[in-house]
Coordinates of C-alpha atoms in Angstrom, one line a residue:
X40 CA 12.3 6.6 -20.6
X41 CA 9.9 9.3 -18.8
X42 CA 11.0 10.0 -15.4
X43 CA 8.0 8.4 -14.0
X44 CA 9.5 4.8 -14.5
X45 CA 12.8 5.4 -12.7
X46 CA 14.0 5.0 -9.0
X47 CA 13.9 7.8 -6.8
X48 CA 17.9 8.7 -7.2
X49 CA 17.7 8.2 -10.8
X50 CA 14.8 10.4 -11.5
X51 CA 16.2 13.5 -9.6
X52 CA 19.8 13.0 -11.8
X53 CA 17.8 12.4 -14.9
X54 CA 15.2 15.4 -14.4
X55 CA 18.3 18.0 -13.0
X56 CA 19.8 16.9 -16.4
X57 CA 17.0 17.5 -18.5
X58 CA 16.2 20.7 -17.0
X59 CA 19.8 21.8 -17.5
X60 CA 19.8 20.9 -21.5
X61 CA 16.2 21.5 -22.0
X62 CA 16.8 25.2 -23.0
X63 CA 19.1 24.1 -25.8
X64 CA 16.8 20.5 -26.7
X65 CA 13.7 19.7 -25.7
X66 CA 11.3 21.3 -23.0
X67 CA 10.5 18.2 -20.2
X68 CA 7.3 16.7 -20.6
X69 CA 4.5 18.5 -18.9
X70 CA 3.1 15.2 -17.9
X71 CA 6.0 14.4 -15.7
X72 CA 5.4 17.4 -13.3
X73 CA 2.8 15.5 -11.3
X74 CA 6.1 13.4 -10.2
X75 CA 9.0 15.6 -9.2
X76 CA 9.0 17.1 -6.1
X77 CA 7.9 20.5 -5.5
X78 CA 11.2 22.5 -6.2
X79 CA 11.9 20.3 -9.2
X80 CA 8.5 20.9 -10.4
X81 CA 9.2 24.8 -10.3
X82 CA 12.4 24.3 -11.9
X83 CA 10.4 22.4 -14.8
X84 CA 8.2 25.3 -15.3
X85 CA 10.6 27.9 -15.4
X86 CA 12.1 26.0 -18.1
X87 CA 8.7 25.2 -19.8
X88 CA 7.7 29.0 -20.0
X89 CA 11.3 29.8 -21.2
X90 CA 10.7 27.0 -23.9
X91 CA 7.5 27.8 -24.8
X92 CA 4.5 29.7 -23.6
X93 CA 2.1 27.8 -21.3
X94 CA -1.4 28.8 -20.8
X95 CA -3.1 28.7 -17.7
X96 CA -1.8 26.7 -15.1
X97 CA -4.2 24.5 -13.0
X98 CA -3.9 25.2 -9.3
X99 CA -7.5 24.3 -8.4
X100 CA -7.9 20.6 -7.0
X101 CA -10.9 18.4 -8.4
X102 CA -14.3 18.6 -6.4
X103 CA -16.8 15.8 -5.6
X104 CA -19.8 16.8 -6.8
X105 CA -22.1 14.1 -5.7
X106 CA -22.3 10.6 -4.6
X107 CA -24.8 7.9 -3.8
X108 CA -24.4 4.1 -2.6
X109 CA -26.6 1.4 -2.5
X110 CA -28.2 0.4 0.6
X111 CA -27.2 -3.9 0.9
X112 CA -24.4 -6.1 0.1
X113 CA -25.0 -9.4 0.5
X114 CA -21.5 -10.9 0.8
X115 CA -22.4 -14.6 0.2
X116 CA -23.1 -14.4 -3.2
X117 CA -21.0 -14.2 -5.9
X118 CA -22.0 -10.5 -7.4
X119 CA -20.3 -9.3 -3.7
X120 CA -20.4 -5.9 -4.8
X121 CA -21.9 -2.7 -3.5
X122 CA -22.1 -0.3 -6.1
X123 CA -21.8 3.7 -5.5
X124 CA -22.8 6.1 -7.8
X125 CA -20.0 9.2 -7.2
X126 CA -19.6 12.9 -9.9
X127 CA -15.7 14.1 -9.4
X128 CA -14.9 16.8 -11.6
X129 CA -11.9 19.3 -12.4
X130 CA -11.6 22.5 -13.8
X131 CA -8.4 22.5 -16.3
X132 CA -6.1 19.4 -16.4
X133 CA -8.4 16.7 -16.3
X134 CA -8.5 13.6 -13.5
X135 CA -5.7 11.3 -12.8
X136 CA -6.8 9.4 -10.4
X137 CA -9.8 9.4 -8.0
X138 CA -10.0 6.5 -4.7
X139 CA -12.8 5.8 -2.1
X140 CA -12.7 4.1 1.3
X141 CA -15.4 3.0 3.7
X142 CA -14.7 1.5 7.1
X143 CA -16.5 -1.4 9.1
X144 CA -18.9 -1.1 11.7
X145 CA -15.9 -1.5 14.7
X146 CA -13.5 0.9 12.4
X147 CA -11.1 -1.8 12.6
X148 CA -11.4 -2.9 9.0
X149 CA -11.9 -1.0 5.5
X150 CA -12.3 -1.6 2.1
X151 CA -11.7 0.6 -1.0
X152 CA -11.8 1.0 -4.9
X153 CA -10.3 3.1 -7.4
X154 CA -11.1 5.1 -11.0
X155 CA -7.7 6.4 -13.3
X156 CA -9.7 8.7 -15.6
X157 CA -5.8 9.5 -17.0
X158 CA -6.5 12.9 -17.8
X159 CA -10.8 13.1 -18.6
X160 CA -12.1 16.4 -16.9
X161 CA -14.4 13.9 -14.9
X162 CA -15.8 10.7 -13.7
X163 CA -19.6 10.5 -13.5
X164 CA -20.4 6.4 -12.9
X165 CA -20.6 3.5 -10.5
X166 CA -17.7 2.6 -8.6
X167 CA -17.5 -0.8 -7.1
X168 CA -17.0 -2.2 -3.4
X169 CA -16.0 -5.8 -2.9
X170 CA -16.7 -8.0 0.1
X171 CA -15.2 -11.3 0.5
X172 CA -17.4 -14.0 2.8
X173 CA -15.7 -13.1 6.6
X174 CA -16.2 -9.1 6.1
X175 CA -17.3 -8.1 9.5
X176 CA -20.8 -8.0 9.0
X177 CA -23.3 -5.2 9.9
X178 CA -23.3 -1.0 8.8
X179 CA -20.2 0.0 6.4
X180 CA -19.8 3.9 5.9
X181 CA -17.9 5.3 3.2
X182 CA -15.5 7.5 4.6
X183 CA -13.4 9.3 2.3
X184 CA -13.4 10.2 -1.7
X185 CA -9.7 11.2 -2.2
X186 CA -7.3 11.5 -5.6
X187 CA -5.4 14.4 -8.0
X188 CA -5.0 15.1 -11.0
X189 CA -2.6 15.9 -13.7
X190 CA -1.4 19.1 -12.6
X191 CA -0.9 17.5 -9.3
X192 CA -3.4 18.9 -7.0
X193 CA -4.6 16.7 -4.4
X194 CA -8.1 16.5 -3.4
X195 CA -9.6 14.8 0.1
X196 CA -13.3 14.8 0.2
X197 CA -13.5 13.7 4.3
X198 CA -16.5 12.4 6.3
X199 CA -17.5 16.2 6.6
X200 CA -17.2 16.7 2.9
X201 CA -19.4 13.7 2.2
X202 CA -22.3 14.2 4.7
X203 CA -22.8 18.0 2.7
X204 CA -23.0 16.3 -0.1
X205 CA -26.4 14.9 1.4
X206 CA -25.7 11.3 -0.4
X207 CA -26.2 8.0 1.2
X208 CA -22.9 6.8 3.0
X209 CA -24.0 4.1 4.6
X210 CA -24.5 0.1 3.6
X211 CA -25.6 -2.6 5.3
X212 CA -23.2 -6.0 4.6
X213 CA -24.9 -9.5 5.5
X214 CA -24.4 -13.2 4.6
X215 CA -20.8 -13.3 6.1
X216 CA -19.0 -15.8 7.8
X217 CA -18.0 -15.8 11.6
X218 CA -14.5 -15.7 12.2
X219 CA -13.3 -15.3 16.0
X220 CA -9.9 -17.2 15.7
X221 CA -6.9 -16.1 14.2
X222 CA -4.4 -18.0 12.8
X223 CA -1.5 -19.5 14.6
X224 CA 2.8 -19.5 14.0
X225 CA 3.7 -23.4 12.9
X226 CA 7.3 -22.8 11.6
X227 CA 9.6 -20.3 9.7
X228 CA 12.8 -20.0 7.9
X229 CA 15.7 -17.0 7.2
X230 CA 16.3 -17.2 3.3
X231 CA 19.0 -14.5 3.4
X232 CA 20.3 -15.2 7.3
X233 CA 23.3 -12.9 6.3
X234 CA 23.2 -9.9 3.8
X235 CA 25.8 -7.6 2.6
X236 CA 25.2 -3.7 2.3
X237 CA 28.5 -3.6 -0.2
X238 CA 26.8 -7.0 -2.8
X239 CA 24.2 -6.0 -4.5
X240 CA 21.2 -8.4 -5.8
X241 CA 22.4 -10.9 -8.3
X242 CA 21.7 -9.3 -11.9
X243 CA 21.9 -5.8 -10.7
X244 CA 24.7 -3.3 -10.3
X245 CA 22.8 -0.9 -7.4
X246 CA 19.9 -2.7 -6.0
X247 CA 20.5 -3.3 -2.0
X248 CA 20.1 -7.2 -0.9
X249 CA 16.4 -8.4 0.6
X250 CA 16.0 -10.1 3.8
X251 CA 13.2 -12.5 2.3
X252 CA 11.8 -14.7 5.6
X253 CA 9.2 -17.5 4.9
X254 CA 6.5 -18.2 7.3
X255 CA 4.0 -21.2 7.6
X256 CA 0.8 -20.7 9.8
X257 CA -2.5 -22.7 10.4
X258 CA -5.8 -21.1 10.6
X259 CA -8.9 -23.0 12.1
X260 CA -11.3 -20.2 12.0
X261 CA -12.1 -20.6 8.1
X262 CA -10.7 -17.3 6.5
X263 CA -7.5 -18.6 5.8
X264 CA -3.8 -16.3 7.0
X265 CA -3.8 -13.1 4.7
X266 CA -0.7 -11.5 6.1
X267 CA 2.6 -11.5 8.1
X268 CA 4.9 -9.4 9.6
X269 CA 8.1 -10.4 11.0
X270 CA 10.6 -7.5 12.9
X271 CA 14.0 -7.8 13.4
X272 CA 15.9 -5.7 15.8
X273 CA 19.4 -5.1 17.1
X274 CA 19.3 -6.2 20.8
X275 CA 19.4 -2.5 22.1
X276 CA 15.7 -1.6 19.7
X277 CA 18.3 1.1 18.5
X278 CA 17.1 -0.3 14.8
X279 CA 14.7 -2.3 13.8
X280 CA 13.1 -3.5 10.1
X281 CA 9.9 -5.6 8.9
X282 CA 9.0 -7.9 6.5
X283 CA 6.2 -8.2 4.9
X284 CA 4.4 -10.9 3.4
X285 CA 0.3 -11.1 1.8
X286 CA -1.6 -13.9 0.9
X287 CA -4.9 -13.4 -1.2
X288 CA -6.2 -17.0 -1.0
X289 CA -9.2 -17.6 1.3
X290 CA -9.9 -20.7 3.4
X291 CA -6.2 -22.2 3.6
X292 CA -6.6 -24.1 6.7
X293 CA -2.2 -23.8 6.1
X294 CA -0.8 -21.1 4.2
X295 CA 3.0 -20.7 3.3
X296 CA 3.9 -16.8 3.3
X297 CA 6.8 -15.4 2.1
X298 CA 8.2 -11.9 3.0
X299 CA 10.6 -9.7 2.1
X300 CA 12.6 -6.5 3.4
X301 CA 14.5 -4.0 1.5
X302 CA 17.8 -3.3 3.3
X303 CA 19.0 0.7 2.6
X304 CA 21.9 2.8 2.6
X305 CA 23.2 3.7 6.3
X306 CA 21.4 0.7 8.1
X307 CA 23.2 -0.4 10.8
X308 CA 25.5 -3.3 10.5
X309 CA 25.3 -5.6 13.2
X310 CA 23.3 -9.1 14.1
X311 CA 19.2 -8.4 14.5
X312 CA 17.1 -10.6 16.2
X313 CA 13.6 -11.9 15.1
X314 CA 11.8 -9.6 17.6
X315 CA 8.1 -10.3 16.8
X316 CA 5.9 -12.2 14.7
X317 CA 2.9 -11.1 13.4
X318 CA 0.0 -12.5 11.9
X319 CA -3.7 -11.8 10.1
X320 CA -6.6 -13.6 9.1
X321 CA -9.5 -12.3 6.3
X322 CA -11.5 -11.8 8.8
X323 CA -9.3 -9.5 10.2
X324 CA -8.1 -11.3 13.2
X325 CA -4.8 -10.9 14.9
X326 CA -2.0 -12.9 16.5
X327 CA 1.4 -11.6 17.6
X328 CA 4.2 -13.5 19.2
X329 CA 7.0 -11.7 21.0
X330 CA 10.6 -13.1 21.1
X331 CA 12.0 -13.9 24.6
X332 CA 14.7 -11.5 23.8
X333 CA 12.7 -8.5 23.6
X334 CA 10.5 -9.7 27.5
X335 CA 8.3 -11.4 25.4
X336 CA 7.0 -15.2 26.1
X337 CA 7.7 -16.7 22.0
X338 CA 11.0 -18.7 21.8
X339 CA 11.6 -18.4 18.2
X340 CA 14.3 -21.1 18.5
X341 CA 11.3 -23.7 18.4
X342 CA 9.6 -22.2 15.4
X343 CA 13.0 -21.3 13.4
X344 CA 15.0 -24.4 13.5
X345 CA 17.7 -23.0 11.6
X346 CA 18.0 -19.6 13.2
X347 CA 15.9 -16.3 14.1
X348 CA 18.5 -13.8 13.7
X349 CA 19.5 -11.7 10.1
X350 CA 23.7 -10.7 10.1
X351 CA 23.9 -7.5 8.1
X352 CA 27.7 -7.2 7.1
X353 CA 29.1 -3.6 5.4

């Protein structure tokens, strides 16, 4: 399986492996050097000219060459899509990946797209912009065209980049919806109110436990609840975690969300306490509720019937 797939500890004991028996079997796969970390990656190459002979090496990141959006988005109508017309090229390996973001009239909100050329030497087309109905309405500029590519050279073509290009960056969105009023905390419930560092998830042999927390809000201002966070904290803030939960469906006057947090190796053992609550609309409204515990004015106790607090044993 290429090292790609793997978790993070398994990828560095499988690639210090393969480097080590690669002079006697098989060189490692060019395509994985994108992956490893930068003194792996030089380990991999040492062993890839030893192998065999390379040719050039690309060390050059990919360049935007142009771009050009459209002018209006009208974000009633089905076809809510702004199309932008952007060149990326690169000199040698060829385009993995190539991203664009552009940023609401406050700066409070963004949206962005995304090409995987998976290894063509460029992309010369239309990439698309979506808008749902309760995007703030008003002048969207695109902000950044960013990406790599095989070799792993990283590219970030900024607001200063753009403007040289001498493109249009800027797009007018209409036909939204108001939204002023974001949602509101009805109830909640700890799935996993106490974990174990030392059990690991059912069907596994070393994947740490989740704290998995579901929350249930209301939302009277028509765009529906698309997110939640919910911190937990020892009482002293000396550690603290989040999880995190996303809802995609607009509209839901009452969404049910359900989150999750990884726990790690070397978190604290101890009993953390909801600390805060946090909630987002589609429209990009916000709502936070802090526990008493933490000089806050939310008692949790009347949201969380059966308990706001997450005991992590050893």
């Amino acid at each position: 399986m290429s090292a790609l797939y793997r978790s993070p500890a398994s990828r560095a004991f499988a690639l210090s492996t393969l480097f080590v028996a690669a002079a006697a079997t098989a060189a490692p796969a060019i395509t994985d050097l994108p992956h490893m970390a930068p003194a792996q990656r030089a380990e991999a190459l040492a062993v890839l000219r030893a192998v065999r002979p390379l040719g050039a090496l690309d060390t050059t990141p990919p360049s935007v060459v142009s771009l050009q959006a459209g002018t209006v988005v009208d974000a009633g109508k089905n076809m809510n899509q702004l199309l932008v017309e952007v060149n990326v090229t690169d000199d040698l390996s060829g385009l993995l990946h190539t991203f664009m973001t552009a940023r609401s009239p406050s700066g409070l909100h963004s949206v962005g797209t995304g090409q995987h050329p998976g290894g063509w030497p460029s992309y010369k087309g239309a990439m698309s912009l979506r808008f749902g109905p309760f995007a703030e309405p008003g002048v969207w500029t695109i902000t950044e065209v960013y990406g790599s590519d095989i070799a792993g050279n990283n590219f970030v073509c900024d607001a200063t980049c753009l403007a040289a290009l001498g493109g249009n960056l800027q797009f007018t969105v209409t036909g939204t919806k108001a939204d002023a009023t974001p949602p509101t905390l009805l109830s909640g419930r700890i799935a996993t109110p106490v974990v174990s560092l030392s059990t690991p998830v059912k069907g596994t042999t070393d994947h740490l436990p989740f704290v998995r927390v579901q929350i249930n809000t209301a939302d009277q201002g028509g765009s529906g609840t698309a997110g939640a966070y919910a911190t937990f904290c020892l009482p002293d803030q000396s550690q603290c975690f989040s999880t995190w939960s996303e809802n995609w469906v607009y509209a839901q006057k009452k969404s049910v969300l359900y989150g999750s947090a990884s726990t790690w190796v070397g978190l604290p053992t101890g009993v953390y306490l909801l600390k805060d609550v946090t909630l987002h609309d589609h429209a990009g409204g916000t709502r936070s509720y802090l526990g008493t515990a933490f000089g806050g004015s939310t008692d949790f106790a009347a949201y969380f019937a059966a308990g706001s607090q997450v005991v992590v044993n050893p």
